[in-house]
Amino acid sequence: MRIDIITVLPELLKSPFEASILKRAIEADLVEVHFHNLRDYTTDNYKTIDDYQFGGGAGMVMLIEPIDKCISKLKSQRHYDEVIYMTPDGETLNQGIANTLSLKENIIILCGHYKGVDQRVRDMFVTKEISIGDYVLSGGELGAAVLCDAVIRLIPGVLGNETSALTDSFQDNLLAPPIYTRPRDYNGHKVPEVLFSGNFPKIEKWREEQAYKRTKERRPDLLDE
Ligand code: ADE
């Protein structure tokens, strides 16, 4: 998989890709991530990327021209499955969207800033709009990092134990059950006995029950879906 991220603040985005699982995925060539600074696609001396809104109103709007230049250059080099725009009015990110995107070959992620991009960018180039939640960030970069993390860890081979993504919370619309490790008794706080029974069908059943109980208590909305 290849991900091209278009941003005015590449330095805000880079560190999540320089540590841990994402770093290893990149080093193992399971994913390529490229950053494109929008200012490199401006044509004036001031490297202008935004301007005032037509019709008046507070906040600057990102210009279509540098975005067009950047996206067109990328598209001339390869086919893209999706051009994703990070925006608070997009579809809210969930595990299903992450699963679907993890199967794509090449994607572009466009990070918005200020009030956002000229509507014509969305009309002409964007194929999918994603929000990471009902709150407003100062730019799409942190959202793009969240999206990339959720997607990249699902690419086969990225997680050490391939089954571990399958047992994550949300994969079956249930939250994950409680988990324990050593010590068996911590100052009187004991690990549930069933986990030492050696009876794996019984342990599996216990985990399913716990996952259901936890989901019912914390996220009953997931059970309605
Ligand atoms: N840009 C600003 N706020 C955002 C959000 N909630 N999700 C994605 N991109 C954003």
Tab-separated table of C-alpha atoms and ligand atoms in Angstrom:
chain	number	residue	atom	x	y	z
A	1	MET	CA	0.000	0.000	0.000
A	2	ARG	CA	1.101	3.558	-0.721
A	3	ILE	CA	-0.212	6.622	1.118
A	4	ASP	CA	0.475	10.170	-0.120
A	5	ILE	CA	-0.328	12.885	2.395
A	6	ILE	CA	-0.784	16.468	1.228
A	7	THR	CA	-0.258	18.996	4.008
A	8	VAL	CA	0.933	22.503	4.835
A	9	LEU	CA	2.539	21.172	8.030
A	10	PRO	CA	4.542	18.009	7.252
A	11	GLU	CA	6.517	18.439	10.488
A	12	LEU	CA	3.311	18.007	12.501
A	13	LEU	CA	2.685	14.661	10.833
A	14	LYS	CA	5.975	12.867	10.645
A	15	SER	CA	6.697	11.633	14.165
A	16	PRO	CA	3.897	9.002	14.384
A	17	PHE	CA	5.534	7.287	11.396
A	18	GLU	CA	8.969	7.291	13.044
A	19	ALA	CA	8.175	5.013	15.984
A	20	SER	CA	6.890	1.588	16.832
A	21	ILE	CA	4.486	-0.324	14.586
A	22	LEU	CA	4.179	2.260	11.806
A	23	LYS	CA	7.948	2.625	11.592
A	24	ARG	CA	8.391	-1.141	11.371
A	25	ALA	CA	5.676	-1.428	8.713
A	26	ILE	CA	7.467	1.186	6.596
A	27	GLU	CA	10.877	-0.426	7.124
A	28	ALA	CA	9.452	-3.825	6.156
A	29	ASP	CA	8.075	-2.253	2.924
A	30	LEU	CA	4.522	-3.210	3.844
A	31	VAL	CA	3.496	0.423	3.346
A	32	GLU	CA	5.026	3.536	1.769
A	33	VAL	CA	4.107	6.926	3.211
A	34	HIS	CA	5.038	10.115	1.332
A	35	PHE	CA	4.530	13.686	2.505
A	36	HIS	CA	3.883	16.552	0.106
A	37	ASN	CA	4.224	20.123	1.289
A	38	LEU	CA	1.517	22.176	-0.420
A	39	ARG	CA	3.779	25.234	-0.428
A	40	ASP	CA	6.004	23.422	-2.950
A	41	TYR	CA	3.100	23.623	-5.413
A	42	THR	CA	2.508	27.377	-5.168
A	43	THR	CA	3.484	29.656	-8.038
A	44	ASP	CA	3.947	33.051	-6.352
A	45	ASN	CA	6.910	34.402	-4.354
A	46	TYR	CA	4.917	34.413	-1.126
A	47	LYS	CA	4.031	30.708	-1.494
A	48	THR	CA	0.388	31.579	-0.924
A	49	ILE	CA	-1.875	28.644	-0.082
A	50	ASP	CA	-4.984	30.456	1.185
A	51	ASP	CA	-7.118	33.539	0.634
A	52	TYR	CA	-10.208	35.371	1.915
A	53	GLN	CA	-13.659	33.880	1.393
A	54	PHE	CA	-15.791	35.191	-1.415
A	55	GLY	CA	-18.941	36.666	0.083
A	56	GLY	CA	-17.137	37.646	3.266
A	57	GLY	CA	-16.879	35.831	6.565
A	58	ALA	CA	-14.197	34.948	9.090
A	59	GLY	CA	-11.404	32.541	8.219
A	60	MET	CA	-9.202	31.800	5.260
A	61	VAL	CA	-9.906	29.248	2.528
A	62	MET	CA	-7.282	26.981	0.977
A	63	LEU	CA	-6.713	27.714	-2.730
A	64	ILE	CA	-7.617	25.149	-5.356
A	65	GLU	CA	-4.586	25.709	-7.593
A	66	PRO	CA	-1.720	24.289	-5.454
A	67	ILE	CA	-3.930	21.350	-4.432
A	68	ASP	CA	-4.813	20.658	-8.077
A	69	LYS	CA	-1.129	20.802	-9.061
A	70	CYS	CA	-0.118	18.368	-6.327
A	71	ILE	CA	-2.961	15.880	-6.883
A	72	SER	CA	-2.570	16.023	-10.686
A	73	LYS	CA	1.155	15.314	-10.432
A	74	LEU	CA	0.522	12.293	-8.199
A	75	LYS	CA	-2.262	11.017	-10.452
A	76	SER	CA	0.008	11.274	-13.502
A	77	GLN	CA	2.360	8.807	-11.790
A	78	ARG	CA	-0.083	6.088	-10.676
A	79	HIS	CA	-3.736	5.264	-10.207
A	80	TYR	CA	-5.291	6.210	-6.862
A	81	ASP	CA	-8.178	4.266	-5.317
A	82	GLU	CA	-9.273	7.149	-3.091
A	83	VAL	CA	-8.577	10.841	-2.543
A	84	ILE	CA	-9.547	11.386	1.076
A	85	TYR	CA	-10.166	14.812	2.590
A	86	MET	CA	-9.877	15.075	6.377
A	87	THR	CA	-12.691	17.313	7.611
A	88	PRO	CA	-14.999	17.546	10.636
A	89	ASP	CA	-18.053	17.333	8.330
A	90	GLY	CA	-16.933	14.033	6.779
A	91	GLU	CA	-18.108	10.500	7.546
A	92	THR	CA	-17.051	9.560	11.084
A	93	LEU	CA	-14.128	7.125	11.074
A	94	ASN	CA	-14.887	3.639	12.378
A	95	GLN	CA	-13.329	0.180	12.213
A	96	GLY	CA	-15.298	-0.730	9.081
A	97	ILE	CA	-13.866	2.234	7.150
A	98	ALA	CA	-10.350	1.353	8.377
A	99	ASN	CA	-10.820	-2.276	7.272
A	100	THR	CA	-11.967	-1.214	3.792
A	101	LEU	CA	-9.127	1.276	3.319
A	102	SER	CA	-6.506	-1.262	4.434
A	103	LEU	CA	-7.293	-3.258	1.253
A	104	LYS	CA	-6.542	-0.334	-1.112
A	105	GLU	CA	-3.413	-0.033	-3.225
A	106	ASN	CA	-2.811	3.747	-3.377
A	107	ILE	CA	-4.535	6.532	-1.477
A	108	ILE	CA	-4.104	10.296	-1.193
A	109	ILE	CA	-4.976	12.045	2.065
A	110	LEU	CA	-5.531	15.799	1.920
A	111	CYS	CA	-5.272	17.704	5.206
A	112	GLY	CA	-7.386	20.848	5.512
A	113	HIS	CA	-6.462	23.991	7.413
A	114	TYR	CA	-8.083	27.274	8.376
A	115	LYS	CA	-11.753	27.149	7.375
A	116	GLY	CA	-10.992	24.349	4.918
A	117	VAL	CA	-10.535	24.009	1.171
A	118	ASP	CA	-12.393	25.712	-1.683
A	119	GLN	CA	-15.538	23.640	-2.284
A	120	ARG	CA	-14.404	22.941	-5.855
A	121	VAL	CA	-11.508	20.851	-4.506
A	122	ARG	CA	-14.070	18.601	-2.864
A	123	ASP	CA	-16.274	18.525	-5.954
A	124	MET	CA	-13.478	17.877	-8.438
A	125	PHE	CA	-10.903	15.667	-6.702
A	126	VAL	CA	-12.093	14.223	-3.398
A	127	THR	CA	-13.689	10.751	-3.405
A	128	LYS	CA	-14.131	10.312	0.352
A	129	GLU	CA	-14.399	12.723	3.317
A	130	ILE	CA	-13.459	11.491	6.771
A	131	SER	CA	-13.824	13.003	10.253
A	132	ILE	CA	-12.175	11.452	13.302
A	133	GLY	CA	-14.922	12.685	15.635
A	134	ASP	CA	-17.357	15.449	16.446
A	135	TYR	CA	-14.841	18.085	17.488
A	136	VAL	CA	-12.768	20.550	15.514
A	137	LEU	CA	-8.989	20.186	15.222
A	138	SER	CA	-6.766	23.022	14.054
A	139	GLY	CA	-5.941	21.012	10.936
A	140	GLY	CA	-6.430	17.644	9.299
A	141	GLU	CA	-2.892	16.414	10.137
A	142	LEU	CA	-3.648	14.770	13.467
A	143	GLY	CA	-6.737	13.216	11.927
A	144	ALA	CA	-4.627	11.885	9.045
A	145	ALA	CA	-2.174	10.366	11.549
A	146	VAL	CA	-5.046	8.664	13.386
A	147	LEU	CA	-6.496	7.355	10.121
A	148	CYS	CA	-3.108	6.038	8.930
A	149	ASP	CA	-2.461	4.277	12.231
A	150	ALA	CA	-5.865	2.587	12.183
A	151	VAL	CA	-5.391	1.485	8.553
A	152	ILE	CA	-1.718	0.482	8.522
A	153	ARG	CA	-1.959	-1.864	11.525
A	154	LEU	CA	-4.543	-3.882	9.538
A	155	ILE	CA	-2.240	-4.541	6.569
A	156	PRO	CA	-1.297	-8.250	6.657
A	157	GLY	CA	2.122	-8.758	8.225
A	158	VAL	CA	2.174	-5.439	10.111
A	159	LEU	CA	1.096	-6.855	13.454
A	160	GLY	CA	3.294	-9.637	14.787
A	161	ASN	CA	0.430	-11.938	15.562
A	162	GLU	CA	-1.953	-11.650	12.628
A	163	THR	CA	-4.929	-12.730	14.635
A	164	SER	CA	-4.518	-9.876	17.074
A	165	ALA	CA	-6.234	-7.317	14.826
A	166	LEU	CA	-9.164	-9.700	14.498
A	167	THR	CA	-9.693	-9.742	18.263
A	168	ASP	CA	-9.578	-5.933	18.627
A	169	SER	CA	-12.517	-4.027	19.987
A	170	PHE	CA	-15.083	-3.159	17.238
A	171	GLN	CA	-14.027	-5.900	14.785
A	172	ASP	CA	-17.300	-7.708	15.549
A	173	ASN	CA	-19.132	-4.610	16.842
A	174	LEU	CA	-18.186	-5.655	20.391
A	175	LEU	CA	-15.674	-4.119	22.768
A	176	ALA	CA	-12.741	-6.353	23.715
A	177	PRO	CA	-13.012	-8.419	26.937
A	178	PRO	CA	-10.763	-7.811	29.995
A	179	ILE	CA	-7.191	-9.126	29.700
A	180	TYR	CA	-4.698	-10.163	32.392
A	181	THR	CA	-1.057	-11.125	32.788
A	182	ARG	CA	1.295	-11.891	35.719
A	183	PRO	CA	1.037	-11.840	38.675
A	184	ARG	CA	-1.928	-14.093	39.279
A	185	ASP	CA	-2.646	-12.339	42.593
A	186	TYR	CA	-1.717	-8.674	43.007
A	187	ASN	CA	-2.226	-7.610	46.622
A	188	GLY	CA	-5.397	-9.671	46.776
A	189	HIS	CA	-6.706	-8.589	43.344
A	190	LYS	CA	-7.012	-11.951	41.612
A	191	VAL	CA	-7.182	-12.942	37.963
A	192	PRO	CA	-10.469	-14.760	37.176
A	193	GLU	CA	-10.063	-18.532	37.799
A	194	VAL	CA	-11.507	-19.561	34.434
A	195	LEU	CA	-8.359	-18.295	32.684
A	196	PHE	CA	-6.312	-21.015	34.436
A	197	SER	CA	-8.755	-23.817	33.659
A	198	GLY	CA	-6.957	-24.921	30.503
A	199	ASN	CA	-10.435	-25.422	29.040
A	200	PHE	CA	-10.202	-23.282	25.905
A	201	PRO	CA	-13.833	-23.514	24.772
A	202	LYS	CA	-14.802	-22.418	28.276
A	203	ILE	CA	-12.296	-19.534	28.212
A	204	GLU	CA	-13.585	-18.453	24.797
A	205	LYS	CA	-17.147	-18.516	26.077
A	206	TRP	CA	-16.141	-16.444	29.120
A	207	ARG	CA	-14.431	-13.888	26.864
A	208	GLU	CA	-17.483	-13.635	24.630
A	209	GLU	CA	-19.733	-13.094	27.645
A	210	GLN	CA	-17.405	-10.434	29.053
A	211	ALA	CA	-17.191	-8.666	25.686
A	212	TYR	CA	-20.984	-8.615	25.460
A	213	LYS	CA	-21.362	-7.390	29.058
A	214	ARG	CA	-18.817	-4.620	28.560
A	215	THR	CA	-20.429	-3.516	25.298
A	216	LYS	CA	-23.885	-3.506	26.861
A	217	GLU	CA	-22.666	-1.361	29.771
A	218	ARG	CA	-20.470	1.069	27.874
A	219	ARG	CA	-21.617	1.150	24.254
A	220	PRO	CA	-25.145	-0.231	23.955
A	221	ASP	CA	-25.420	1.652	20.638
A	222	LEU	CA	-23.020	-0.905	19.081
A	223	LEU	CA	-25.454	-3.741	19.834
A	224	ASP	CA	-28.206	-2.019	17.821
A	225	GLU	CA	-26.137	-1.839	14.638
B	1	ADE	N1	-9.962	18.667	10.645
B	1	ADE	C1	-10.459	19.446	11.621
B	1	ADE	N2	-11.218	18.754	12.465
B	1	ADE	C2	-11.217	17.468	12.021
B	1	ADE	C3	-11.820	16.256	12.467
B	1	ADE	N3	-12.594	16.216	13.544
B	1	ADE	N4	-11.591	15.142	11.749
B	1	ADE	C4	-10.828	15.173	10.635
B	1	ADE	N5	-10.225	16.274	10.173
B	1	ADE	C5	-10.415	17.414	10.862
